[in-house]
PDB file of C-alpha atoms in Angstrom:
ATOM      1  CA  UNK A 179     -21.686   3.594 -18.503  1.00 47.00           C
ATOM      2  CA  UNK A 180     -22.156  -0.290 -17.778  1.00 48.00           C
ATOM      3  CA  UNK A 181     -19.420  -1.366 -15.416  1.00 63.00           C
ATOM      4  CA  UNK A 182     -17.916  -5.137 -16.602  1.00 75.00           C
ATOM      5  CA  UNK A 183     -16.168  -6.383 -13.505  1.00 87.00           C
ATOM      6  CA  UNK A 184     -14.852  -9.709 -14.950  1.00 92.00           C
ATOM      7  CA  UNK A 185     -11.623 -10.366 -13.683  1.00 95.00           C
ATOM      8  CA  UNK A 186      -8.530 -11.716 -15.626  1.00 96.00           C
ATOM      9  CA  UNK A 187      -5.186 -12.561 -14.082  1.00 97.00           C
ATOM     10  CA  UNK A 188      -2.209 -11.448 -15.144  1.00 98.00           C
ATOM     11  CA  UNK A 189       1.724 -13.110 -14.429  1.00 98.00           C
ATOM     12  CA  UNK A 190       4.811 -11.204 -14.830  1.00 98.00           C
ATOM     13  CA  UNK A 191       8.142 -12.983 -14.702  1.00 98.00           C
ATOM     14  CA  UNK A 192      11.040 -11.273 -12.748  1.00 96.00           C
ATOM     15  CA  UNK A 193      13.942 -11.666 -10.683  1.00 95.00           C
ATOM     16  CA  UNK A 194      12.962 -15.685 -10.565  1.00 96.00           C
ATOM     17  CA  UNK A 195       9.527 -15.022  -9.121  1.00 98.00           C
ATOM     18  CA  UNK A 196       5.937 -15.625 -10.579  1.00 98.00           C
ATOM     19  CA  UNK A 197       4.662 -12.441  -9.840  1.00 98.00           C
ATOM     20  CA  UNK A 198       0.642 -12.224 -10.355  1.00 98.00           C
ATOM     21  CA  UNK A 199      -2.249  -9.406 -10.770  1.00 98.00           C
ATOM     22  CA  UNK A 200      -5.789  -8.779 -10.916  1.00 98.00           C
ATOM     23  CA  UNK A 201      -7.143  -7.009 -13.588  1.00 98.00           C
ATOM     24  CA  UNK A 202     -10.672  -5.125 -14.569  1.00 97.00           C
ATOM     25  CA  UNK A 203     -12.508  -2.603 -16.777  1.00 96.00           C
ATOM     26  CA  UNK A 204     -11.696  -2.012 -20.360  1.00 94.00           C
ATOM     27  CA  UNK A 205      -8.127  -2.125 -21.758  1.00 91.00           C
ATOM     28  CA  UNK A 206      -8.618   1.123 -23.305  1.00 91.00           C
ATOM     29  CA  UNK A 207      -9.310   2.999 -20.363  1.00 93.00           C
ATOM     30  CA  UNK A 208      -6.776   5.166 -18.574  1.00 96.00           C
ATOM     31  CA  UNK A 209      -5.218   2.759 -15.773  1.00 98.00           C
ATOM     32  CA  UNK A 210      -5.460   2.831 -12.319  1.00 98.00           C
ATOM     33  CA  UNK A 211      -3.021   1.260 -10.065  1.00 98.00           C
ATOM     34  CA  UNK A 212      -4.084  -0.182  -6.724  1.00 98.00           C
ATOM     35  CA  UNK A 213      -1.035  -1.204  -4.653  1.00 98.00           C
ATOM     36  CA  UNK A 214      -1.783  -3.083  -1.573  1.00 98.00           C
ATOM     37  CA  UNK A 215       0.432  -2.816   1.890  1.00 98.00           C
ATOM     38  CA  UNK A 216       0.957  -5.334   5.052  1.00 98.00           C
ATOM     39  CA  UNK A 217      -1.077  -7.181   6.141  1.00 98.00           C
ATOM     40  CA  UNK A 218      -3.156  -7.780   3.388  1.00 98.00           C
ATOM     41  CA  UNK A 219      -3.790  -8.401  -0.217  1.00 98.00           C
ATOM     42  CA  UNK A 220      -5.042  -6.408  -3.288  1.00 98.00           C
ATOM     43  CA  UNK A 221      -8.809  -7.867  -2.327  1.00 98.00           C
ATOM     44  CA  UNK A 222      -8.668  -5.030  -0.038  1.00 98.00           C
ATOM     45  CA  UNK A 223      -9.918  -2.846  -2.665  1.00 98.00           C
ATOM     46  CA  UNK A 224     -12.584  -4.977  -3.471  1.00 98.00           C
ATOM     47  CA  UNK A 225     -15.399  -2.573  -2.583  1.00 98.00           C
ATOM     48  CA  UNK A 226     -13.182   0.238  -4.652  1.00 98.00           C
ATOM     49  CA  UNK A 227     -12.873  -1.829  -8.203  1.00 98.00           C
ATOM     50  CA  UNK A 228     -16.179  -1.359  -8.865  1.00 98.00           C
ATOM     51  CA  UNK A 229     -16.794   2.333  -8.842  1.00 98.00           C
ATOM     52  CA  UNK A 230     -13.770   2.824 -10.704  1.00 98.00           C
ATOM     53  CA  UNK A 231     -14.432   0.251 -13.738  1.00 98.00           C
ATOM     54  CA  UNK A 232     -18.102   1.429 -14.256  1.00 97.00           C
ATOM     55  CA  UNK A 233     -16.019   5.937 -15.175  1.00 97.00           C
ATOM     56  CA  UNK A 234     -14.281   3.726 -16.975  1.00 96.00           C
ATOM     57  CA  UNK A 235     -10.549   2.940 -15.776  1.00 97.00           C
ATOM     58  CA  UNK A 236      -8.819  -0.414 -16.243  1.00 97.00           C
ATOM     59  CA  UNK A 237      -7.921  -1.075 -12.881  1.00 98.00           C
ATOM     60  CA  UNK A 238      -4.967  -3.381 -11.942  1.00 98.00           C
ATOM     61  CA  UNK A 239      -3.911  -4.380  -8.406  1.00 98.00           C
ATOM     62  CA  UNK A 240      -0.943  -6.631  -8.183  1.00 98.00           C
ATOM     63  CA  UNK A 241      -0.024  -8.656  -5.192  1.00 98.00           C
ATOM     64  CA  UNK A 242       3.258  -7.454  -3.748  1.00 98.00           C
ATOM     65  CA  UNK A 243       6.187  -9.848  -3.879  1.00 98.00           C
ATOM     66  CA  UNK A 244       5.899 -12.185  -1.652  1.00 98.00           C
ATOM     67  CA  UNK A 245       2.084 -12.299  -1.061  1.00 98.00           C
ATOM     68  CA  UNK A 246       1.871 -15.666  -3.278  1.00 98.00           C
ATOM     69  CA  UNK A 247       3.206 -18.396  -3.400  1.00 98.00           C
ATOM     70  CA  UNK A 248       4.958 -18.401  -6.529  1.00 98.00           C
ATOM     71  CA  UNK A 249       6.601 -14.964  -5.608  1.00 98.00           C
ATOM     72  CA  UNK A 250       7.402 -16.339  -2.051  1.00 98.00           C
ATOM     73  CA  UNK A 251      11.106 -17.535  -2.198  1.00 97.00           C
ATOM     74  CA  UNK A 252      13.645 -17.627   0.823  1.00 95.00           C
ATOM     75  CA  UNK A 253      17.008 -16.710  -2.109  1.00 95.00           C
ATOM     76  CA  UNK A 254      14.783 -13.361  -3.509  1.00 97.00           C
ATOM     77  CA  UNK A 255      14.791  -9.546  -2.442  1.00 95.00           C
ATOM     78  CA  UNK A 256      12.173  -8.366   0.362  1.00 97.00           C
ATOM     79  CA  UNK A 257      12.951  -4.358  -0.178  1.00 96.00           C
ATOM     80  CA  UNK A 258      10.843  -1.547  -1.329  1.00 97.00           C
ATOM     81  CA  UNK A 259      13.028  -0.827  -4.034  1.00 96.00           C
ATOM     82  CA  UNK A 260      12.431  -3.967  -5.478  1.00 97.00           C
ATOM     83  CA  UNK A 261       8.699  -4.084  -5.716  1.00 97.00           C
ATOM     84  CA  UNK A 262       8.681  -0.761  -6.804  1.00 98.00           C
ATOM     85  CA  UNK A 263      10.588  -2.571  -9.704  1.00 98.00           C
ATOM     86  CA  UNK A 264       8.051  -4.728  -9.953  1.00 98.00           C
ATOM     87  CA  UNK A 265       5.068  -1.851 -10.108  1.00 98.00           C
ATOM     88  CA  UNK A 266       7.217  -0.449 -13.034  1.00 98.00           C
ATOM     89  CA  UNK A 267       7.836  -3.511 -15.054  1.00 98.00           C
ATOM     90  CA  UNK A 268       3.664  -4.043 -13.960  1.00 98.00           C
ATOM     91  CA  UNK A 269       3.157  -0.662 -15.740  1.00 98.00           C
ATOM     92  CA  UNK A 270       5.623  -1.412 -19.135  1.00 97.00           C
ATOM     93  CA  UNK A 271       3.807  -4.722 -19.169  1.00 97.00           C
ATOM     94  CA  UNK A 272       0.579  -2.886 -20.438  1.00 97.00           C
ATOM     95  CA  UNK A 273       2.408  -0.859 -22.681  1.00 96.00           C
ATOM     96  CA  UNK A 274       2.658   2.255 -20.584  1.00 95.00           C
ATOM     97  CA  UNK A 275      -0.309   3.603 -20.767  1.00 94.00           C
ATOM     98  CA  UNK A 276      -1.565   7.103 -18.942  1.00 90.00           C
ATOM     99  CA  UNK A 277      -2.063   5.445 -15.084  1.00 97.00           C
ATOM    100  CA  UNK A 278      -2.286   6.830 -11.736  1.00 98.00           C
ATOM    101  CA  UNK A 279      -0.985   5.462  -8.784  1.00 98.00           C
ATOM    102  CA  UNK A 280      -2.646   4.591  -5.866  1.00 98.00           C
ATOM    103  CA  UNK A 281      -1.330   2.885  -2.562  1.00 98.00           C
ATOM    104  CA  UNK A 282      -2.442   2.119   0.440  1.00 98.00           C
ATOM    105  CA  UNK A 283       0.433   1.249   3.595  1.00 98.00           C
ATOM    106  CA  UNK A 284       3.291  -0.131   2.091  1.00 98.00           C
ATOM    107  CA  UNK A 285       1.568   0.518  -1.211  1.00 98.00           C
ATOM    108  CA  UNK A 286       1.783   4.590  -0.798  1.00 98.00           C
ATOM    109  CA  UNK A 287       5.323   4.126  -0.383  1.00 97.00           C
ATOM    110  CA  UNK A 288       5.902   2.616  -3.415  1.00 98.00           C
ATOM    111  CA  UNK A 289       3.838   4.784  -4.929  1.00 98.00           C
ATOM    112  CA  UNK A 290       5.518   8.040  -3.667  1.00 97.00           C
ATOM    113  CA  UNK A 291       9.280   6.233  -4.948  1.00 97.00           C
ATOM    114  CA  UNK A 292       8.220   5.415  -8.102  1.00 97.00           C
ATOM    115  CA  UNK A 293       6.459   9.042  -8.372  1.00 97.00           C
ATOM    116  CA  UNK A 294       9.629  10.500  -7.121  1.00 97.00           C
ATOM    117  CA  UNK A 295      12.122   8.281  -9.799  1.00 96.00           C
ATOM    118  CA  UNK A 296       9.904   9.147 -13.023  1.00 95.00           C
ATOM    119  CA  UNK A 297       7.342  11.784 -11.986  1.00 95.00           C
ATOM    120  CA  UNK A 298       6.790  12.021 -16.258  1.00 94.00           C
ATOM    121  CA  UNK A 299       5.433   8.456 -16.222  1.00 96.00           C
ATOM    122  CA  UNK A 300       2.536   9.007 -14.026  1.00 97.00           C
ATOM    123  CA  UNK A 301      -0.548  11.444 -13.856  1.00 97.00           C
ATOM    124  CA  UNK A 302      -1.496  11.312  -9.904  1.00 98.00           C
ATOM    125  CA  UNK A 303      -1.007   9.671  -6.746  1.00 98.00           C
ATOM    126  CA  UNK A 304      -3.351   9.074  -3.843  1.00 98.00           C
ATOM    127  CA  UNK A 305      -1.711   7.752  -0.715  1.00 98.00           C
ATOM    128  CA  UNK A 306      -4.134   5.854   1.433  1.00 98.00           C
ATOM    129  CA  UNK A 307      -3.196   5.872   5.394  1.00 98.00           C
ATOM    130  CA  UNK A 308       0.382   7.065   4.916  1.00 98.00           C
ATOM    131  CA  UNK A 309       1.319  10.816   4.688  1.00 96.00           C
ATOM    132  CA  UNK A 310       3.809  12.144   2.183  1.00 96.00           C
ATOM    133  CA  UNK A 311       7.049  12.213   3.022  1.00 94.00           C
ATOM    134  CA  UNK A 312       9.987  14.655   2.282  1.00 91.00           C
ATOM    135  CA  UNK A 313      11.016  18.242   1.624  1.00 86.00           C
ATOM    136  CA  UNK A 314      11.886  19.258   4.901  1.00 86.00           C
ATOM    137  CA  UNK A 315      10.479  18.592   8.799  1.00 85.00           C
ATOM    138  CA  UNK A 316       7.255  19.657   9.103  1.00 89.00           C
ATOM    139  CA  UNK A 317       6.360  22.427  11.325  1.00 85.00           C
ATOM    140  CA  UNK A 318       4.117  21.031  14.395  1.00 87.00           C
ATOM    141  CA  UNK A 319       4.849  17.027  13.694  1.00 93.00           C
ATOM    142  CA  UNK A 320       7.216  16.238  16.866  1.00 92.00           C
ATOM    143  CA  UNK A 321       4.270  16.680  19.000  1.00 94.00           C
ATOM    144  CA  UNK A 322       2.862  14.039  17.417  1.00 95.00           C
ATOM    145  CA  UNK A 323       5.621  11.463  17.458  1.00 94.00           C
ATOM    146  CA  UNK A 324       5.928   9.438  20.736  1.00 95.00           C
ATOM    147  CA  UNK A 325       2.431   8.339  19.805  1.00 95.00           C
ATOM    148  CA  UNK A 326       3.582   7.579  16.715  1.00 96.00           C
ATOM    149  CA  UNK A 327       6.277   5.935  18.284  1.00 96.00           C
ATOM    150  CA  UNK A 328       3.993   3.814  20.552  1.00 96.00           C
ATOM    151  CA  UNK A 329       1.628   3.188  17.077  1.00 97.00           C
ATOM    152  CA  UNK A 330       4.688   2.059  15.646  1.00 96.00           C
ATOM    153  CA  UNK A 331       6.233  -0.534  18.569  1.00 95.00           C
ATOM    154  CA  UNK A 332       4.833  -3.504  16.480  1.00 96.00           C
ATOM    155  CA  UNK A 333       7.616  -2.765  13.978  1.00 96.00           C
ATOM    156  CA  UNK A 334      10.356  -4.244  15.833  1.00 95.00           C
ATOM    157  CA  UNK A 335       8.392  -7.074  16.835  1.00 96.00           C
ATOM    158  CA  UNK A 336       8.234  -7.873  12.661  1.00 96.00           C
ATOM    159  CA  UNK A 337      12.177  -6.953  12.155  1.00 94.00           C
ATOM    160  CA  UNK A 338      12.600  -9.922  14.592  1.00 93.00           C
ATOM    161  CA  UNK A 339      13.668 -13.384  13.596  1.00 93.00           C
ATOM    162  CA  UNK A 340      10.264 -14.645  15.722  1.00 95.00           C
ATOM    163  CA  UNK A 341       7.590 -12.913  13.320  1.00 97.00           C
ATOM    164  CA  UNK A 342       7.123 -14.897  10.766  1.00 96.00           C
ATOM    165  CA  UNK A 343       6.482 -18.200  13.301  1.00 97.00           C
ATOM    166  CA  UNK A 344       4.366 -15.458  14.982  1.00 97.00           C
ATOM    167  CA  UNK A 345       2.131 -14.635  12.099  1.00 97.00           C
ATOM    168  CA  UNK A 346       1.421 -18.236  11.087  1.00 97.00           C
ATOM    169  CA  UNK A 347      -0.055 -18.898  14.892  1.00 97.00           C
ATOM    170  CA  UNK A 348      -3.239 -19.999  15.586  1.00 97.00           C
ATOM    171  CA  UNK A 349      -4.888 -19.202  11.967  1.00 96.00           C
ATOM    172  CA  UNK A 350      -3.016 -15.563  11.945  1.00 98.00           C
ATOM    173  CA  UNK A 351      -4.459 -14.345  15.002  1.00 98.00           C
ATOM    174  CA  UNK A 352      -2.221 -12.130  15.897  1.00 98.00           C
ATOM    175  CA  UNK A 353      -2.691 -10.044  11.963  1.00 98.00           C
ATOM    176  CA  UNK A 354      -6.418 -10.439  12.670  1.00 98.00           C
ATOM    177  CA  UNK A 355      -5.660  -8.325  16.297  1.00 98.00           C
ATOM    178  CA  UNK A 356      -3.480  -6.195  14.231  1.00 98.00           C
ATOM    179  CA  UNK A 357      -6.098  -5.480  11.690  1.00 98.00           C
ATOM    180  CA  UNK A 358      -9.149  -4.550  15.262  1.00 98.00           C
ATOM    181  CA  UNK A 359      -6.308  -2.204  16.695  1.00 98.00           C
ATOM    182  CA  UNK A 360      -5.694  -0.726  13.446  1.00 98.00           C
ATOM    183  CA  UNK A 361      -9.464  -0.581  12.110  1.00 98.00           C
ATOM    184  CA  UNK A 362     -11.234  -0.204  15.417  1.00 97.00           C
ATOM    185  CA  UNK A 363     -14.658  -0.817  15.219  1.00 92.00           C
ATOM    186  CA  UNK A 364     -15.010  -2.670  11.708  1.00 97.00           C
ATOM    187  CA  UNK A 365     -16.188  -5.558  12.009  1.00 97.00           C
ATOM    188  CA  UNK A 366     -15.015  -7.106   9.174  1.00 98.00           C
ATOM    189  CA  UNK A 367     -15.915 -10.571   8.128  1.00 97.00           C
ATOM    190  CA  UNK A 368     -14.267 -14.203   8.116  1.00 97.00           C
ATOM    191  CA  UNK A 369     -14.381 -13.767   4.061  1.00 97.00           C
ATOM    192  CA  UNK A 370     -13.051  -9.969   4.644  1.00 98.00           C
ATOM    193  CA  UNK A 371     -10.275 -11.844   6.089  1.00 98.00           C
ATOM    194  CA  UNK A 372      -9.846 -15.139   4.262  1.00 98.00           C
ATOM    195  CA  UNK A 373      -7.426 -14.063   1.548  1.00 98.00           C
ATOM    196  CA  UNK A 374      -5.083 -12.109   4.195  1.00 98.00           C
ATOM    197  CA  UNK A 375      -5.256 -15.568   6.280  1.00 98.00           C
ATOM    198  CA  UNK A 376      -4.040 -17.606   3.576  1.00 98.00           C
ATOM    199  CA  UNK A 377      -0.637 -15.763   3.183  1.00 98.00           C
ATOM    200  CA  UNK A 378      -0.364 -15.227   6.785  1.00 98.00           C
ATOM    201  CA  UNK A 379      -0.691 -19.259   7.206  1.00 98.00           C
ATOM    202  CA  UNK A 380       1.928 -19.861   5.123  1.00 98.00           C
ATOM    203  CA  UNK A 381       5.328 -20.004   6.567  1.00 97.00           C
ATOM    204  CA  UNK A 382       7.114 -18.997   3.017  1.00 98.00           C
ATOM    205  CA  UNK A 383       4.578 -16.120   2.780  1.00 98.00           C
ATOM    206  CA  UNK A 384       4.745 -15.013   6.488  1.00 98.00           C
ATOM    207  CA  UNK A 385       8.844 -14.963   5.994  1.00 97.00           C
ATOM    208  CA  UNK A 386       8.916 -12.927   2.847  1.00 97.00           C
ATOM    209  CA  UNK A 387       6.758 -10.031   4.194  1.00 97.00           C
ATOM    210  CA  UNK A 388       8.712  -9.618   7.139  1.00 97.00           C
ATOM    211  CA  UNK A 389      11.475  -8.969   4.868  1.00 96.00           C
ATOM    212  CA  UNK A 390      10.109  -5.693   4.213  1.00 96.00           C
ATOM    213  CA  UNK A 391      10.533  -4.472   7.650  1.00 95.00           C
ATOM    214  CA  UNK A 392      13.768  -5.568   8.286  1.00 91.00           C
ATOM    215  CA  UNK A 393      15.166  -4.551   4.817  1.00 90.00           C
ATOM    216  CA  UNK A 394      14.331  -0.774   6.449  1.00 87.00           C
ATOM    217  CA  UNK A 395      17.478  -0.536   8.518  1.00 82.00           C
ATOM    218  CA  UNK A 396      20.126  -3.046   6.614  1.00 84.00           C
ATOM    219  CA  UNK A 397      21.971   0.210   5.792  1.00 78.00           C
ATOM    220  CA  UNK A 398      25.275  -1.496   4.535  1.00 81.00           C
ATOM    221  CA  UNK A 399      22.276  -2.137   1.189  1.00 86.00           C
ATOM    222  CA  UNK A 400      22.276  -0.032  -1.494  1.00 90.00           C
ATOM    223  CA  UNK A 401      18.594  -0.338  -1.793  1.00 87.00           C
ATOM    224  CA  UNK A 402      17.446   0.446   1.502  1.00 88.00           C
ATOM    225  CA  UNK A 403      20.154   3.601   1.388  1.00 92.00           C
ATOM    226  CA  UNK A 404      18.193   4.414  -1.848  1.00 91.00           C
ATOM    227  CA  UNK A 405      14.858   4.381  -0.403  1.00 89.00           C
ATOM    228  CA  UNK A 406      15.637   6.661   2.703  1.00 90.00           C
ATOM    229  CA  UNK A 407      17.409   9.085   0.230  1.00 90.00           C
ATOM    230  CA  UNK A 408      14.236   9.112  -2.279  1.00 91.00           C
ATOM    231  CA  UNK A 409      11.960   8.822   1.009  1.00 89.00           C
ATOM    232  CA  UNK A 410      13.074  11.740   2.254  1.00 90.00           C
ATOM    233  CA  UNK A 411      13.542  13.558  -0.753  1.00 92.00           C
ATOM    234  CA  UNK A 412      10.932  16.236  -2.138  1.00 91.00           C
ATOM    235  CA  UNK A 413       7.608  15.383  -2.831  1.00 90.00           C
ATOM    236  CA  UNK A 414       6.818  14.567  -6.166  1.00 91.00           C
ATOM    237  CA  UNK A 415       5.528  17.178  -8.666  1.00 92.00           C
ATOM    238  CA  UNK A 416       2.125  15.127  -9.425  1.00 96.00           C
ATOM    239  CA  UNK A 417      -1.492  16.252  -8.095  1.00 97.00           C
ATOM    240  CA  UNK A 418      -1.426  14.350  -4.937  1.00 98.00           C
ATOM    241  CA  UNK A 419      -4.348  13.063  -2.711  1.00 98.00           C
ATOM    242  CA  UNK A 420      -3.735  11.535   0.685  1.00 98.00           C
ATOM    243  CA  UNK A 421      -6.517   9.945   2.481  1.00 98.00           C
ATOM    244  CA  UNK A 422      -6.728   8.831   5.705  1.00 98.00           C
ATOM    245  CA  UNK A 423      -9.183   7.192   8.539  1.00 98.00           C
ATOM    246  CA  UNK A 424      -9.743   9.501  11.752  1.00 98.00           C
ATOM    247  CA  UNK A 425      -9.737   5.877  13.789  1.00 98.00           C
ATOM    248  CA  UNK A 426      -6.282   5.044  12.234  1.00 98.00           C
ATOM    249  CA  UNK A 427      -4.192   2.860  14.808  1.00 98.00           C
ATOM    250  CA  UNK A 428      -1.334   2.701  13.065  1.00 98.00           C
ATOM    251  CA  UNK A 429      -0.521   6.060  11.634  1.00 98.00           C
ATOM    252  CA  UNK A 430      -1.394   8.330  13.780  1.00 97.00           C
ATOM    253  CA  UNK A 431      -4.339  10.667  11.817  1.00 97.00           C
ATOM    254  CA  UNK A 432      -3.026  14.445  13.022  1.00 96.00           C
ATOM    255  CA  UNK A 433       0.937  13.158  11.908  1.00 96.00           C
ATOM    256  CA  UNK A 434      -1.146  12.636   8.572  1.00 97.00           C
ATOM    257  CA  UNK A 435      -2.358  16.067   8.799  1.00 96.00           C
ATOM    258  CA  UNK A 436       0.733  17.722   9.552  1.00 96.00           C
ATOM    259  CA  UNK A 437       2.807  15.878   6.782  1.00 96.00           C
ATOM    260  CA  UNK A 438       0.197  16.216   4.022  1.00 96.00           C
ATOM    261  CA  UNK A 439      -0.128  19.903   5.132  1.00 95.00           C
ATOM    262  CA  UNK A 440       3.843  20.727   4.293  1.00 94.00           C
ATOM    263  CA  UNK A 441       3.877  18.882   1.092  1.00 94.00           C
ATOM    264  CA  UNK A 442       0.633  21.181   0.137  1.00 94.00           C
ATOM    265  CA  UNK A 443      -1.307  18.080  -0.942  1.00 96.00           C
ATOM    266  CA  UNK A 444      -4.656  17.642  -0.858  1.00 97.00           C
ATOM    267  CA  UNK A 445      -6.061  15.971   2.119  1.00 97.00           C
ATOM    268  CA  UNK A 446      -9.165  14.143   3.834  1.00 98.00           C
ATOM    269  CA  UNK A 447      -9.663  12.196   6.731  1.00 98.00           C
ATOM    270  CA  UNK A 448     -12.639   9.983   6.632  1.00 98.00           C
ATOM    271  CA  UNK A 449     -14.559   9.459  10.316  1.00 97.00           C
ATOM    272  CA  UNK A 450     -15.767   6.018  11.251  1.00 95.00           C
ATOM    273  CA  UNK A 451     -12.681   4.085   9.949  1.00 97.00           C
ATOM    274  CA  UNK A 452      -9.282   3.812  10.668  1.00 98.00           C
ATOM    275  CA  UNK A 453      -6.654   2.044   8.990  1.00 98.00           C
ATOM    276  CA  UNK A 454      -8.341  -0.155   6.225  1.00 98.00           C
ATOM    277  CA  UNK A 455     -10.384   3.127   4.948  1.00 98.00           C
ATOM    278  CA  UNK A 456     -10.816   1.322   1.359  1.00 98.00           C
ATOM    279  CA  UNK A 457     -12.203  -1.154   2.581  1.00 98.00           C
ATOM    280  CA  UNK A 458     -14.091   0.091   5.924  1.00 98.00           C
ATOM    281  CA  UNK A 459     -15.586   2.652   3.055  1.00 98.00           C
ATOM    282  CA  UNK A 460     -15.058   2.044  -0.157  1.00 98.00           C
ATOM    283  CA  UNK A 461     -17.645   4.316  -1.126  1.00 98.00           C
ATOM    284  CA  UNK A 462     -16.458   7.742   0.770  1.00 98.00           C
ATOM    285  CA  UNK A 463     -13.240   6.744  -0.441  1.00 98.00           C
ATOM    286  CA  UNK A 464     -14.480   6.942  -4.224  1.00 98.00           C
ATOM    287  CA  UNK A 465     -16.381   9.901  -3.663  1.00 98.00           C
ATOM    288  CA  UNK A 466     -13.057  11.859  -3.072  1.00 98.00           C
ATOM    289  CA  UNK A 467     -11.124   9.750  -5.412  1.00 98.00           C
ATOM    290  CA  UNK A 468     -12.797  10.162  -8.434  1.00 98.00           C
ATOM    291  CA  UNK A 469     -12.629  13.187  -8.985  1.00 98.00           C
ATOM    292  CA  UNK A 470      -9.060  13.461  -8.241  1.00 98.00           C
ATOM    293  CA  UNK A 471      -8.561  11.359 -10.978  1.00 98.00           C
ATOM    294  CA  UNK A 472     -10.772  13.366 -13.073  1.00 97.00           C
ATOM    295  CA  UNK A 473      -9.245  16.408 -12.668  1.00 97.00           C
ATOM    296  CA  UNK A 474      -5.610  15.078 -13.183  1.00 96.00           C
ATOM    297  CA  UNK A 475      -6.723  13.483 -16.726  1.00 94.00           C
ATOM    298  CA  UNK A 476      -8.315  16.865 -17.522  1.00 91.00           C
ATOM    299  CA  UNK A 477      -5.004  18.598 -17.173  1.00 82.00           C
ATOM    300  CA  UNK A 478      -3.586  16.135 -19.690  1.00 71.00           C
TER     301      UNK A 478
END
């Protein structure tokens, strides 16, 4: 099959925001749905696109609210509820066609709500660097937490009213050390990096995606109460991948283990990457991906 990577861009109109995507492959082809996560864009799966357009998926990865400039505004929503929203409206956009969903960080949580709201509309999930959640504590995980915890200490430092100033320091250096602790060893380059730089130089952008960490304890919402309660609800009855880098600095890699392992999902963890698997190795990443997707479209 000859692959035609062109690229259109889409817009999609909600809640007062410009919200924009990137699309590829034919428009007749089962869609895929890549869903990017903090800090970066949907040119993360850049290295990904192609293998899936040339089996023949229309691929579209939107840029989370927020990410652009035309989604950036101080008066909208910052909450996981709310971009799921917008992956749904992303979906009915294209006329609801068969699609699987596919998220890496903050994207594999939006993936597993909007799984868990309308398992019906959807034909698989693969969660990139996050584990599933829900259905239960796993057995064997609170060994595995304080270095979670420690993994985890940056979160606070985003929750506070200093991050965004933070992020937009010195060219985003401190998301360009986020991105060596997290991905160890890749060396990625200047135009790996350029797209995440321009949001994370912009003060409006910077603001908006710290939203998302501290919409995660506003309890007195009903949207963050109605994440935790789908969050933690069971797993979603879709065949479920969850891949994950054995180098991963930010989620710790035998947490993933543990939590894929209770919600009986299957699982890989890719050496010689950590965080940023997709793009560290796009190509080991589509080796177990494809066929994932091949078998769920089979059972259709």
């Amino acid at each position: 099959m000859t692959s035609d990577l062109t690229e259109s861009t889409l817009t999609l109109v909600r809640d007062g925001l410009t919200l924009s995507a990137r699309r590829f492959g034919p428009s007749d082809g089962p869609l895929v749905m890549l869903l990017h996560g903090f800090p970066d864009t949907p040119h993360t799966w850049d290295g990904l696109i192609p293998a899936l357009v040339e089996s023949g998926y229309q691929v579209l990865a939107p840029w989370l609210r927020g990410y652009t400039p035309a989604s950036a505004s101080r008066s909208a929503r910052y909450d996981l509820m709310a971009v799921s929203a917008d992956i749904a409206a992303w979906h009915t956009e294209l006329g609801a066609p068969p699609a699987h969903l596919v998220g890496h960080d903050w994207g594999a949580f939006v993936a597993m709500i909007l799984a868990k709201q309308e398992p019906g509309r959807w034909r698989s999930m693969t969660l990139l660097a996050i584990p599933p959640f829900g259905g239960g504590v796993a057995a064997g995980m609170w060994r595995y937490l304080p270095r979670q915890l420690l993994l985890s200490s940056y979160i606070p430092v985003m929750q506070s009213g200093f991050s965004p100033r933070l992020l937009v320091r010195r060219d985003a250096a401190f998301v360009r050390a986020l991105w060596r602790r997290w991905s160890p060893g890749w060396a990625f380059s200047q135009a790996e990096f350029a797209p995440t730089a321009a949001v994370f130089t912009d003060a409006t952008m910077a603001w908006a995606a710290t939203r998302y960490y501290r919409s995660l304890f506003t309890v007195a919402h009903k949207a963050t109460r109605e994440f935790s309660d789908l969050l933690m609800a069971a797993p979603a009855p879709l065949p479920t991948l969850a891949l994950a880098g054995l180098r991963d600095g930010c989620m710790s890699p035998d947490l993933q283990r543990v939590l894929a392992q209770h919600a009986k999902v299957q699982h890989a963890q890719l050496p010689g990457c950590g965080h940023f698997l997709q793009a560290e190795r796009p190509d080991a990443v589509a080796a177990l991906l494809l066929p994932h997707l091949r078998a769920a479209d089979a059972d259709r």
